[in-house]
């Protein structure tokens, strides 16, 4: 996704098998800011999820997007600038 983010962003991930996925945004203190999806089943392949940072919960700052697929998780920092 673009970094920094000012409005919409896209999280991309690839799965080798069908699995339940969580995509959650946290601030740097570990506070859960937004749950994009939790426990949603995705088939194997490449996926893209768009989300919007224009609402009031996202202030200027650094956040962490965490994608958990089964027992595997990955995270990426991104900066919001409005």
mmCIF file of N, CA, C and O in Angstrom:
data_model
loop_
_atom_site.group_PDB
_atom_site.id
_atom_site.type_symbol
_atom_site.label_atom_id
_atom_site.label_comp_id
_atom_site.label_asym_id
_atom_site.label_seq_id
_atom_site.Cartn_x
_atom_site.Cartn_y
_atom_site.Cartn_z
ATOM 1 N N UNK A 1 0.841 -1.183 0.000
ATOM 2 C CA UNK A 1 0.000 0.000 0.000
ATOM 3 C C UNK A 1 0.874 1.229 0.000
ATOM 4 O O UNK A 1 2.048 1.138 0.330
ATOM 5 N N UNK A 2 0.327 2.363 -0.393
ATOM 6 C CA UNK A 2 1.183 3.554 -0.382
ATOM 7 C C UNK A 2 1.576 3.905 1.048
ATOM 8 O O UNK A 2 0.841 3.660 1.983
ATOM 9 N N UNK A 3 2.758 4.431 1.179
ATOM 10 C CA UNK A 3 3.238 4.827 2.500
ATOM 11 C C UNK A 3 3.997 6.132 2.317
ATOM 12 O O UNK A 3 5.037 6.119 1.659
ATOM 13 N N UNK A 4 3.534 7.267 2.798
ATOM 14 C CA UNK A 4 2.424 7.416 3.742
ATOM 15 C C UNK A 4 1.048 7.305 3.086
ATOM 16 O O UNK A 4 0.906 7.422 1.874
ATOM 17 N N UNK A 5 0.051 7.088 3.940
ATOM 18 C CA UNK A 5 -1.341 6.940 3.522
ATOM 19 C C UNK A 5 -2.086 8.216 3.900
ATOM 20 O O UNK A 5 -1.950 8.702 5.014
ATOM 21 N N UNK A 6 -2.899 8.738 2.962
ATOM 22 C CA UNK A 6 -3.675 9.929 3.290
ATOM 23 C C UNK A 6 -5.178 9.695 3.184
ATOM 24 O O UNK A 6 -5.956 10.453 3.743
ATOM 25 N N UNK A 7 -5.581 8.666 2.477
ATOM 26 C CA UNK A 7 -7.014 8.392 2.363
ATOM 27 C C UNK A 7 -7.253 6.884 2.329
ATOM 28 O O UNK A 7 -7.515 6.282 3.347
ATOM 29 N N UNK A 8 -7.161 6.273 1.166
ATOM 30 C CA UNK A 8 -7.378 4.833 1.056
ATOM 31 C C UNK A 8 -6.057 4.105 0.882
ATOM 32 O O UNK A 8 -5.105 4.638 0.331
ATOM 33 N N UNK A 9 -6.046 2.868 1.354
ATOM 34 C CA UNK A 9 -4.869 2.036 1.233
ATOM 35 C C UNK A 9 -5.298 0.612 0.922
ATOM 36 O O UNK A 9 -6.449 0.240 1.136
ATOM 37 N N UNK A 10 -4.353 -0.174 0.441
ATOM 38 C CA UNK A 10 -4.631 -1.558 0.095
ATOM 39 C C UNK A 10 -3.624 -2.462 0.786
ATOM 40 O O UNK A 10 -2.416 -2.206 0.734
ATOM 41 N N UNK A 11 -4.123 -3.499 1.419
ATOM 42 C CA UNK A 11 -3.275 -4.526 2.013
ATOM 43 C C UNK A 11 -3.350 -5.743 1.102
ATOM 44 O O UNK A 11 -4.440 -6.210 0.770
ATOM 45 N N UNK A 12 -2.195 -6.233 0.687
ATOM 46 C CA UNK A 12 -2.137 -7.401 -0.180
ATOM 47 C C UNK A 12 -1.492 -8.556 0.564
ATOM 48 O O UNK A 12 -0.544 -8.362 1.334
ATOM 49 N N UNK A 13 -2.009 -9.768 0.331
ATOM 50 C CA UNK A 13 -1.388 -10.950 0.917
ATOM 51 C C UNK A 13 -1.665 -12.152 0.037
ATOM 52 O O UNK A 13 -2.618 -12.182 -0.728
ATOM 53 N N UNK A 14 -0.794 -13.150 0.152
ATOM 54 C CA UNK A 14 -0.882 -14.367 -0.638
ATOM 55 C C UNK A 14 -1.048 -15.552 0.305
ATOM 56 O O UNK A 14 -0.368 -15.631 1.329
ATOM 57 N N UNK A 15 -1.983 -16.436 -0.041
ATOM 58 C CA UNK A 15 -2.235 -17.624 0.771
ATOM 59 C C UNK A 15 -1.961 -18.885 -0.042
ATOM 60 O O UNK A 15 -2.311 -18.948 -1.221
ATOM 61 N N UNK A 16 -1.362 -19.879 0.611
ATOM 62 C CA UNK A 16 -1.085 -21.160 -0.044
ATOM 63 C C UNK A 16 -2.234 -22.145 0.104
ATOM 64 O O UNK A 16 -2.243 -23.183 -0.552
ATOM 65 N N UNK A 17 -3.165 -21.828 1.000
ATOM 66 C CA UNK A 17 -4.300 -22.718 1.243
ATOM 67 C C UNK A 17 -5.480 -21.900 1.743
ATOM 68 O O UNK A 17 -5.324 -20.739 2.118
ATOM 69 N N UNK A 18 -6.660 -22.486 1.756
ATOM 70 C CA UNK A 18 -7.834 -21.824 2.311
ATOM 71 C C UNK A 18 -7.678 -21.758 3.820
ATOM 72 O O UNK A 18 -7.379 -22.771 4.473
ATOM 73 N N UNK A 19 -7.864 -20.570 4.381
ATOM 74 C CA UNK A 19 -7.631 -20.374 5.814
ATOM 75 C C UNK A 19 -8.419 -19.158 6.297
ATOM 76 O O UNK A 19 -8.766 -18.279 5.505
ATOM 77 N N UNK A 20 -8.695 -19.118 7.597
ATOM 78 C CA UNK A 20 -9.338 -17.950 8.195
ATOM 79 C C UNK A 20 -8.285 -16.873 8.435
ATOM 80 O O UNK A 20 -7.186 -17.156 8.900
ATOM 81 N N UNK A 21 -8.670 -15.635 8.120
ATOM 82 C CA UNK A 21 -7.732 -14.514 8.152
ATOM 83 C C UNK A 21 -8.274 -13.411 9.051
ATOM 84 O O UNK A 21 -9.464 -13.115 9.050
ATOM 85 N N UNK A 22 -7.362 -12.795 9.806
ATOM 86 C CA UNK A 22 -7.635 -11.579 10.575
ATOM 87 C C UNK A 22 -6.749 -10.480 10.005
ATOM 88 O O UNK A 22 -5.551 -10.697 9.795
ATOM 89 N N UNK A 23 -7.314 -9.301 9.757
ATOM 90 C CA UNK A 23 -6.537 -8.126 9.359
ATOM 91 C C UNK A 23 -6.936 -7.010 10.313
ATOM 92 O O UNK A 23 -8.079 -6.557 10.323
ATOM 93 N N UNK A 24 -5.984 -6.602 11.154
ATOM 94 C CA UNK A 24 -6.271 -5.648 12.217
ATOM 95 C C UNK A 24 -5.221 -4.547 12.209
ATOM 96 O O UNK A 24 -4.033 -4.807 12.003
ATOM 97 N N UNK A 25 -5.666 -3.317 12.437
ATOM 98 C CA UNK A 25 -4.782 -2.154 12.508
ATOM 99 C C UNK A 25 -4.612 -1.759 13.976
ATOM 100 O O UNK A 25 -5.597 -1.613 14.697
ATOM 101 N N UNK A 26 -3.356 -1.572 14.388
ATOM 102 C CA UNK A 26 -3.020 -1.160 15.745
ATOM 103 C C UNK A 26 -2.243 0.147 15.705
ATOM 104 O O UNK A 26 -1.526 0.417 14.739
ATOM 105 N N UNK A 27 -2.352 0.934 16.796
ATOM 106 C CA UNK A 27 -1.446 2.072 16.920
ATOM 107 C C UNK A 27 -0.153 1.557 17.556
ATOM 108 O O UNK A 27 -0.043 0.371 17.906
ATOM 109 N N UNK A 28 0.835 2.422 17.715
ATOM 110 C CA UNK A 28 2.132 1.975 18.223
ATOM 111 C C UNK A 28 2.104 1.555 19.688
ATOM 112 O O UNK A 28 3.002 0.851 20.141
ATOM 113 N N UNK A 29 1.073 1.950 20.425
ATOM 114 C CA UNK A 29 0.964 1.515 21.821
ATOM 115 C C UNK A 29 0.322 0.129 21.936
ATOM 116 O O UNK A 29 0.227 -0.424 23.005
ATOM 117 N N UNK A 30 -0.133 -0.420 20.786
ATOM 118 C CA UNK A 30 -0.768 -1.731 20.785
ATOM 119 C C UNK A 30 -2.278 -1.680 20.860
ATOM 120 O O UNK A 30 -2.938 -2.724 20.894
ATOM 121 N N UNK A 31 -2.844 -0.484 20.858
ATOM 122 C CA UNK A 31 -4.299 -0.343 20.903
ATOM 123 C C UNK A 31 -4.893 -0.714 19.541
ATOM 124 O O UNK A 31 -4.448 -0.236 18.500
ATOM 125 N N UNK A 32 -5.908 -1.567 19.572
ATOM 126 C CA UNK A 32 -6.601 -1.969 18.355
ATOM 127 C C UNK A 32 -7.414 -0.782 17.847
ATOM 128 O O UNK A 32 -8.295 -0.285 18.531
ATOM 129 N N UNK A 33 -7.100 -0.331 16.621
ATOM 130 C CA UNK A 33 -7.760 0.834 16.051
ATOM 131 C C UNK A 33 -8.902 0.461 15.111
ATOM 132 O O UNK A 33 -9.906 1.154 15.029
ATOM 133 N N UNK A 34 -8.720 -0.657 14.385
ATOM 134 C CA UNK A 34 -9.725 -1.026 13.388
ATOM 135 C C UNK A 34 -9.551 -2.491 13.014
ATOM 136 O O UNK A 34 -8.438 -2.943 12.761
ATOM 137 N N UNK A 35 -10.638 -3.201 12.999
ATOM 138 C CA UNK A 35 -10.637 -4.590 12.540
ATOM 139 C C UNK A 35 -11.198 -4.605 11.123
ATOM 140 O O UNK A 35 -12.382 -4.351 10.921
ATOM 141 N N UNK A 36 -10.354 -4.878 10.155
ATOM 142 C CA UNK A 36 -10.792 -4.915 8.771
ATOM 143 C C UNK A 36 -11.545 -6.212 8.511
ATOM 144 O O UNK A 36 -12.573 -6.223 7.861
ATOM 145 N N UNK A 37 -11.027 -7.311 9.034
ATOM 146 C CA UNK A 37 -11.761 -8.579 8.995
ATOM 147 C C UNK A 37 -11.217 -9.480 10.102
ATOM 148 O O UNK A 37 -10.049 -9.392 10.460
ATOM 149 N N UNK A 38 -12.087 -10.291 10.657
ATOM 150 C CA UNK A 38 -11.683 -11.240 11.696
ATOM 151 C C UNK A 38 -12.357 -12.576 11.429
ATOM 152 O O UNK A 38 -13.580 -12.648 11.327
ATOM 153 N N UNK A 39 -11.534 -13.615 11.293
ATOM 154 C CA UNK A 39 -12.060 -14.949 11.098
ATOM 155 C C UNK A 39 -12.723 -15.179 9.759
ATOM 156 O O UNK A 39 -13.476 -16.129 9.596
ATOM 157 N N UNK A 40 -12.438 -14.313 8.801
ATOM 158 C CA UNK A 40 -13.033 -14.461 7.476
ATOM 159 C C UNK A 40 -12.219 -15.471 6.669
ATOM 160 O O UNK A 40 -10.992 -15.399 6.617
ATOM 161 N N UNK A 41 -12.902 -16.413 6.042
ATOM 162 C CA UNK A 41 -12.214 -17.441 5.276
ATOM 163 C C UNK A 41 -11.874 -16.943 3.874
ATOM 164 O O UNK A 41 -12.727 -16.404 3.172
ATOM 165 N N UNK A 42 -10.607 -17.125 3.508
ATOM 166 C CA UNK A 42 -10.110 -16.765 2.183
ATOM 167 C C UNK A 42 -9.548 -18.015 1.530
ATOM 168 O O UNK A 42 -8.895 -18.822 2.185
ATOM 169 N N UNK A 43 -9.768 -18.153 0.243
ATOM 170 C CA UNK A 43 -9.199 -19.263 -0.509
ATOM 171 C C UNK A 43 -7.739 -18.972 -0.837
ATOM 172 O O UNK A 43 -7.280 -17.830 -0.724
ATOM 173 N N UNK A 44 -7.020 -19.999 -1.270
ATOM 174 C CA UNK A 44 -5.625 -19.804 -1.644
ATOM 175 C C UNK A 44 -5.535 -18.821 -2.812
ATOM 176 O O UNK A 44 -6.461 -18.682 -3.603
ATOM 177 N N UNK A 45 -4.419 -18.115 -2.870
ATOM 178 C CA UNK A 45 -4.203 -17.147 -3.935
ATOM 179 C C UNK A 45 -3.877 -15.771 -3.386
ATOM 180 O O UNK A 45 -3.702 -15.572 -2.187
ATOM 181 N N UNK A 46 -3.811 -14.810 -4.287
ATOM 182 C CA UNK A 46 -3.484 -13.423 -3.933
ATOM 183 C C UNK A 46 -4.765 -12.670 -3.601
ATOM 184 O O UNK A 46 -5.765 -12.795 -4.304
ATOM 185 N N UNK A 47 -4.703 -11.868 -2.534
ATOM 186 C CA UNK A 47 -5.866 -11.101 -2.093
ATOM 187 C C UNK A 47 -5.477 -9.649 -1.841
ATOM 188 O O UNK A 47 -4.353 -9.362 -1.452
ATOM 189 N N UNK A 48 -6.440 -8.761 -2.044
ATOM 190 C CA UNK A 48 -6.276 -7.342 -1.764
ATOM 191 C C UNK A 48 -7.476 -6.869 -0.957
ATOM 192 O O UNK A 48 -8.619 -7.161 -1.321
ATOM 193 N N UNK A 49 -7.191 -6.150 0.118
ATOM 194 C CA UNK A 49 -8.255 -5.573 0.940
ATOM 195 C C UNK A 49 -8.001 -4.079 1.027
ATOM 196 O O UNK A 49 -6.917 -3.646 1.419
ATOM 197 N N UNK A 50 -9.001 -3.287 0.643
ATOM 198 C CA UNK A 50 -8.880 -1.831 0.732
ATOM 199 C C UNK A 50 -9.488 -1.337 2.035
ATOM 200 O O UNK A 50 -10.472 -1.894 2.516
ATOM 201 N N UNK A 51 -8.879 -0.303 2.596
ATOM 202 C CA UNK A 51 -9.458 0.327 3.778
ATOM 203 C C UNK A 51 -9.196 1.822 3.733
ATOM 204 O O UNK A 51 -8.313 2.289 3.028
ATOM 205 N N UNK A 52 -9.998 2.559 4.473
ATOM 206 C CA UNK A 52 -9.995 4.010 4.445
ATOM 207 C C UNK A 52 -9.504 4.546 5.789
ATOM 208 O O UNK A 52 -9.987 4.116 6.828
ATOM 209 N N UNK A 53 -8.570 5.483 5.756
ATOM 210 C CA UNK A 53 -8.054 6.084 6.990
ATOM 211 C C UNK A 53 -8.587 7.495 7.209
ATOM 212 O O UNK A 53 -8.099 8.213 8.076
ATOM 213 N N UNK A 54 -9.612 7.896 6.448
ATOM 214 C CA UNK A 54 -10.122 9.257 6.554
ATOM 215 C C UNK A 54 -11.028 9.482 7.756
ATOM 216 O O UNK A 54 -11.282 10.621 8.120
ATOM 217 N N UNK A 55 -11.532 8.410 8.386
ATOM 218 C CA UNK A 55 -12.432 8.642 9.518
ATOM 219 C C UNK A 55 -11.657 9.122 10.744
ATOM 220 O O UNK A 55 -10.429 9.115 10.776
ATOM 221 N N UNK A 56 -12.377 9.532 11.753
ATOM 222 C CA UNK A 56 -11.787 10.232 12.900
ATOM 223 C C UNK A 56 -10.892 9.366 13.767
ATOM 224 O O UNK A 56 -10.091 9.888 14.528
ATOM 225 N N UNK A 57 -10.987 8.039 13.683
ATOM 226 C CA UNK A 57 -10.152 7.211 14.569
ATOM 227 C C UNK A 57 -8.678 7.254 14.178
ATOM 228 O O UNK A 57 -7.812 6.973 14.982
ATOM 229 N N UNK A 58 -8.386 7.613 12.911
ATOM 230 C CA UNK A 58 -7.005 7.670 12.452
ATOM 231 C C UNK A 58 -6.510 9.109 12.437
ATOM 232 O O UNK A 58 -6.944 9.920 11.638
ATOM 233 N N UNK A 59 -5.606 9.407 13.343
ATOM 234 C CA UNK A 59 -4.936 10.710 13.385
ATOM 235 C C UNK A 59 -3.608 10.575 12.645
ATOM 236 O O UNK A 59 -3.168 9.469 12.339
ATOM 237 N N UNK A 60 -2.938 11.671 12.389
ATOM 238 C CA UNK A 60 -1.594 11.598 11.824
ATOM 239 C C UNK A 60 -0.718 10.781 12.763
ATOM 240 O O UNK A 60 -0.740 10.971 13.973
ATOM 241 N N UNK A 61 0.027 9.845 12.202
ATOM 242 C CA UNK A 61 0.908 9.029 13.030
ATOM 243 C C UNK A 61 1.230 7.709 12.370
ATOM 244 O O UNK A 61 0.869 7.458 11.219
ATOM 245 N N UNK A 62 1.902 6.855 13.128
ATOM 246 C CA UNK A 62 2.345 5.565 12.632
ATOM 247 C C UNK A 62 1.456 4.463 13.193
ATOM 248 O O UNK A 62 1.124 4.463 14.382
ATOM 249 N N UNK A 63 1.102 3.518 12.348
ATOM 250 C CA UNK A 63 0.230 2.401 12.705
ATOM 251 C C UNK A 63 0.845 1.104 12.197
ATOM 252 O O UNK A 63 1.758 1.124 11.370
ATOM 253 N N UNK A 64 0.328 -0.002 12.690
ATOM 254 C CA UNK A 64 0.803 -1.317 12.271
ATOM 255 C C UNK A 64 -0.385 -2.124 11.765
ATOM 256 O O UNK A 64 -1.381 -2.285 12.471
ATOM 257 N N UNK A 65 -0.266 -2.625 10.541
ATOM 258 C CA UNK A 65 -1.271 -3.524 9.978
ATOM 259 C C UNK A 65 -0.783 -4.948 10.210
ATOM 260 O O UNK A 65 0.343 -5.293 9.842
ATOM 261 N N UNK A 66 -1.620 -5.774 10.849
ATOM 262 C CA UNK A 66 -1.264 -7.164 11.128
ATOM 263 C C UNK A 66 -2.224 -8.073 10.363
ATOM 264 O O UNK A 66 -3.440 -7.946 10.487
ATOM 265 N N UNK A 67 -1.642 -8.966 9.577
ATOM 266 C CA UNK A 67 -2.410 -9.975 8.853
ATOM 267 C C UNK A 67 -2.059 -11.318 9.483
ATOM 268 O O UNK A 67 -0.892 -11.716 9.497
ATOM 269 N N UNK A 68 -3.064 -11.996 10.023
ATOM 270 C CA UNK A 68 -2.858 -13.320 10.611
ATOM 271 C C UNK A 68 -3.670 -14.311 9.792
ATOM 272 O O UNK A 68 -4.881 -14.159 9.640
ATOM 273 N N UNK A 69 -2.986 -15.322 9.264
ATOM 274 C CA UNK A 69 -3.618 -16.361 8.459
ATOM 275 C C UNK A 69 -3.255 -17.704 9.072
ATOM 276 O O UNK A 69 -2.119 -18.156 8.948
ATOM 277 N N UNK A 70 -4.217 -18.298 9.773
ATOM 278 C CA UNK A 70 -3.920 -19.536 10.478
ATOM 279 C C UNK A 70 -2.889 -19.278 11.560
ATOM 280 O O UNK A 70 -3.052 -18.393 12.389
ATOM 281 N N UNK A 71 -1.770 -19.998 11.510
ATOM 282 C CA UNK A 71 -0.704 -19.843 12.506
ATOM 283 C C UNK A 71 0.372 -18.853 12.082
ATOM 284 O O UNK A 71 1.322 -18.617 12.818
ATOM 285 N N UNK A 72 0.228 -18.271 10.908
ATOM 286 C CA UNK A 72 1.242 -17.354 10.371
ATOM 287 C C UNK A 72 0.731 -15.925 10.451
ATOM 288 O O UNK A 72 -0.430 -15.649 10.173
ATOM 289 N N UNK A 73 1.619 -15.011 10.852
ATOM 290 C CA UNK A 73 1.232 -13.605 10.866
ATOM 291 C C UNK A 73 2.359 -12.759 10.288
ATOM 292 O O UNK A 73 3.532 -13.130 10.334
ATOM 293 N N UNK A 74 1.959 -11.623 9.740
ATOM 294 C CA UNK A 74 2.911 -10.659 9.188
ATOM 295 C C UNK A 74 2.407 -9.275 9.542
ATOM 296 O O UNK A 74 1.207 -9.040 9.689
ATOM 297 N N UNK A 75 3.346 -8.350 9.715
ATOM 298 C CA UNK A 75 2.947 -6.983 10.046
ATOM 299 C C UNK A 75 3.755 -5.990 9.212
ATOM 300 O O UNK A 75 4.850 -6.296 8.745
ATOM 301 N N UNK A 76 3.154 -4.821 9.045
ATOM 302 C CA UNK A 76 3.827 -3.758 8.307
ATOM 303 C C UNK A 76 3.413 -2.419 8.907
ATOM 304 O O UNK A 76 2.243 -2.175 9.178
ATOM 305 N N UNK A 77 4.406 -1.564 9.106
ATOM 306 C CA UNK A 77 4.133 -0.213 9.601
ATOM 307 C C UNK A 77 3.731 0.684 8.438
ATOM 308 O O UNK A 77 4.239 0.537 7.332
ATOM 309 N N UNK A 78 2.839 1.615 8.751
ATOM 310 C CA UNK A 78 2.498 2.630 7.768
ATOM 311 C C UNK A 78 2.213 3.927 8.485
ATOM 312 O O UNK A 78 1.886 3.949 9.659
ATOM 313 N N UNK A 79 2.372 5.024 7.768
ATOM 314 C CA UNK A 79 2.197 6.359 8.326
ATOM 315 C C UNK A 79 0.955 6.993 7.709
ATOM 316 O O UNK A 79 0.772 6.949 6.498
ATOM 317 N N UNK A 80 0.121 7.572 8.571
ATOM 318 C CA UNK A 80 -1.068 8.305 8.121
ATOM 319 C C UNK A 80 -0.741 9.792 8.167
ATOM 320 O O UNK A 80 -0.275 10.305 9.195
ATOM 321 N N UNK A 81 -0.942 10.470 7.044
ATOM 322 C CA UNK A 81 -0.800 11.927 6.974
ATOM 323 C C UNK A 81 -2.048 12.463 6.311
ATOM 324 O O UNK A 81 -2.422 12.031 5.235
ATOM 325 N N UNK A 82 -2.703 13.379 6.976
ATOM 326 C CA UNK A 82 -3.947 13.937 6.429
ATOM 327 C C UNK A 82 -3.745 15.388 6.060
ATOM 328 O O UNK A 82 -2.956 16.080 6.571
#
